One Martini backbone bead per residue (centre of mass of N, CA, C, O) as a GRO file, in nm:
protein
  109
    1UNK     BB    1   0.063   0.065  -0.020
    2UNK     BB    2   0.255   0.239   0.001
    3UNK     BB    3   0.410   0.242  -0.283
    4UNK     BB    4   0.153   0.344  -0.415
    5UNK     BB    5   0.130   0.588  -0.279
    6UNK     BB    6   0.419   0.729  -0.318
    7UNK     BB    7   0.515   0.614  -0.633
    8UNK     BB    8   0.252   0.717  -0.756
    9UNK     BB    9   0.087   0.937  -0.672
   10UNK     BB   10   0.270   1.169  -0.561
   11UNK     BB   11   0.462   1.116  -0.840
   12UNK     BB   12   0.213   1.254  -1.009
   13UNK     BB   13   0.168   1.497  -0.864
   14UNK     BB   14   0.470   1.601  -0.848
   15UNK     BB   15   0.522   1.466  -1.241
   16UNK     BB   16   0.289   1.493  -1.419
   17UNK     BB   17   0.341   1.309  -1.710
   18UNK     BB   18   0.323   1.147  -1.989
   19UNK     BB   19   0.632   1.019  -1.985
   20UNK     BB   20   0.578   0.880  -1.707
   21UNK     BB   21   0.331   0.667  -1.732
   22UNK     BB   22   0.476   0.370  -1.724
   23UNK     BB   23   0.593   0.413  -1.434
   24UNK     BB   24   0.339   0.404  -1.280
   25UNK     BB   25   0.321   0.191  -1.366
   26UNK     BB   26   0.463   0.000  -1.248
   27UNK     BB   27   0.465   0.058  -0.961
   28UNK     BB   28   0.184  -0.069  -0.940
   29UNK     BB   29   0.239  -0.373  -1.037
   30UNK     BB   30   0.409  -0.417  -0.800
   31UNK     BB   31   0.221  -0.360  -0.573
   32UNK     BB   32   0.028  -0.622  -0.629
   33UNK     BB   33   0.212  -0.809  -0.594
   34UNK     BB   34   0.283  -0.745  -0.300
   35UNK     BB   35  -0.039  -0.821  -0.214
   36UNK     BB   36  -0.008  -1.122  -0.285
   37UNK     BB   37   0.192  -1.211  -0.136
   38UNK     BB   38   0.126  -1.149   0.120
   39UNK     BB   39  -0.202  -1.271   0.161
   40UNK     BB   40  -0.200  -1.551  -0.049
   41UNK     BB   41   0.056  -1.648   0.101
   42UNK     BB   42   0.264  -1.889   0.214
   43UNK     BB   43   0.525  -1.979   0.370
   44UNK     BB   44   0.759  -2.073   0.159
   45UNK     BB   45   0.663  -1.910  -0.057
   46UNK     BB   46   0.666  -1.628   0.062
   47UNK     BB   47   0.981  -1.647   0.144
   48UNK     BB   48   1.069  -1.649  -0.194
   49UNK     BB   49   0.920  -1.414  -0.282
   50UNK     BB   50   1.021  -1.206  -0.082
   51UNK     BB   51   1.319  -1.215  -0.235
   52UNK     BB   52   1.213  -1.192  -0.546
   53UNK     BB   53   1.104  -0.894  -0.464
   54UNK     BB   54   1.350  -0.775  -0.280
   55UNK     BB   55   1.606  -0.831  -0.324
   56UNK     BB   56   1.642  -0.649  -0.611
   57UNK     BB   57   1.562  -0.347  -0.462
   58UNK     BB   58   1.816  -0.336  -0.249
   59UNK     BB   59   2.043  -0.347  -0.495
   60UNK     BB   60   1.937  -0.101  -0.649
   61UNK     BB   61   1.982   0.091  -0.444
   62UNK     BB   62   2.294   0.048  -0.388
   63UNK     BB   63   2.343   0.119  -0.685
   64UNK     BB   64   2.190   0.437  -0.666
   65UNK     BB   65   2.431   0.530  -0.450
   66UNK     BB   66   2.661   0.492  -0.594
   67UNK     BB   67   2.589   0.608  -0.848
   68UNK     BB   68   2.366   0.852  -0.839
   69UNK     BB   69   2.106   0.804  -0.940
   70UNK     BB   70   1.804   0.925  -1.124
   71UNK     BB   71   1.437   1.018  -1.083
   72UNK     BB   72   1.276   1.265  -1.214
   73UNK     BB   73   1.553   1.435  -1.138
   74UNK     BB   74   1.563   1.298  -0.840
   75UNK     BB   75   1.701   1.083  -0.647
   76UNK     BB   76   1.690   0.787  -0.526
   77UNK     BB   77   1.921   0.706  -0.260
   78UNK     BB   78   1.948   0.949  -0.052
   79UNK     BB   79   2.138   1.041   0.206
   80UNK     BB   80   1.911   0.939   0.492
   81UNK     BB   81   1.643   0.873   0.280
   82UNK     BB   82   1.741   0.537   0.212
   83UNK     BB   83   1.668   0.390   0.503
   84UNK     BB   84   1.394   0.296   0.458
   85UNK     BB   85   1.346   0.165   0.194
   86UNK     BB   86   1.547  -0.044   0.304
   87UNK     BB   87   1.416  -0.167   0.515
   88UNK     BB   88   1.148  -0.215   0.401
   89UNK     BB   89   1.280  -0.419   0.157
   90UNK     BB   90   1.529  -0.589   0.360
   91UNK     BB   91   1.304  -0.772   0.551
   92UNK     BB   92   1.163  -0.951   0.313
   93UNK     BB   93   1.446  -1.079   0.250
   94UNK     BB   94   1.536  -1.180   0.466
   95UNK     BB   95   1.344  -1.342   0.597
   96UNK     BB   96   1.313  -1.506   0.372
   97UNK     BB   97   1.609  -1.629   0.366
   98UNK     BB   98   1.553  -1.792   0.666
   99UNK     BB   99   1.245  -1.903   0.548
  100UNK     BB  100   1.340  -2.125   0.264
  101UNK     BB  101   1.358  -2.373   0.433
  102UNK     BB  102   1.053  -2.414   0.559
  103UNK     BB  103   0.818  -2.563   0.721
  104UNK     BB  104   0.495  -2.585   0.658
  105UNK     BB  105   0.379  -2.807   0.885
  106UNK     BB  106   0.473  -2.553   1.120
  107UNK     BB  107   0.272  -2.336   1.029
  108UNK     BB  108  -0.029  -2.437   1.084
  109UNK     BB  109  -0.049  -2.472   1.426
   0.00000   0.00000   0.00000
């Protein structure tokens, strides 16, 4: 939800033009990706998803921060700014990872 709201709504009313439309369709589409892991899937499905939507995610970041790479003209990954969006995209990354060979059926209980 916060994607959703952050990503398309915000950046749309603060840079909207249709050049920009593409970009707001994709942030929705991840958007909703992410709405479809947390809620409709479990256990260690749940874990792997999280891994593959969110670890690369992490890595994207600290790529533009280090190269310090611009959306919309203005910085992706700026800091002190960038350690939200890393911790909100780090933490399912990591679950992730600790829980990818989880047995399914000790989470039913």
């Amino acid at each position: 939800v916060m994607h959703l709201l952050m990503g398309v709504i915000v950046n749309y009313m603060e840079n909207g033009s249709e050049d920009n439309l593409a970009a707001f369709g994709f942030f929705a589409m991840v958007s909703f990706y992410l709405l479809y892991v947390a809620f409709m899937t479990s256990g260690q499905v749940q874990a792997r998803l999280a891994v593959v939507f969110s670890g690369p995610v992490v890595v994207w970041f600290i790529v533009c921060m280090v190269m310090d790479l611009n959306l919309f003209g203005a910085p992706v990954a700026p800091m002190p700014e960038a350690v939200l969006p890393l911790v909100l995209w780090g933490m399912p990354a990591l679950c992730g990872i600790l829980d990818w060979n989880m047995d399914d059926a000790t989470t039913e209980a």
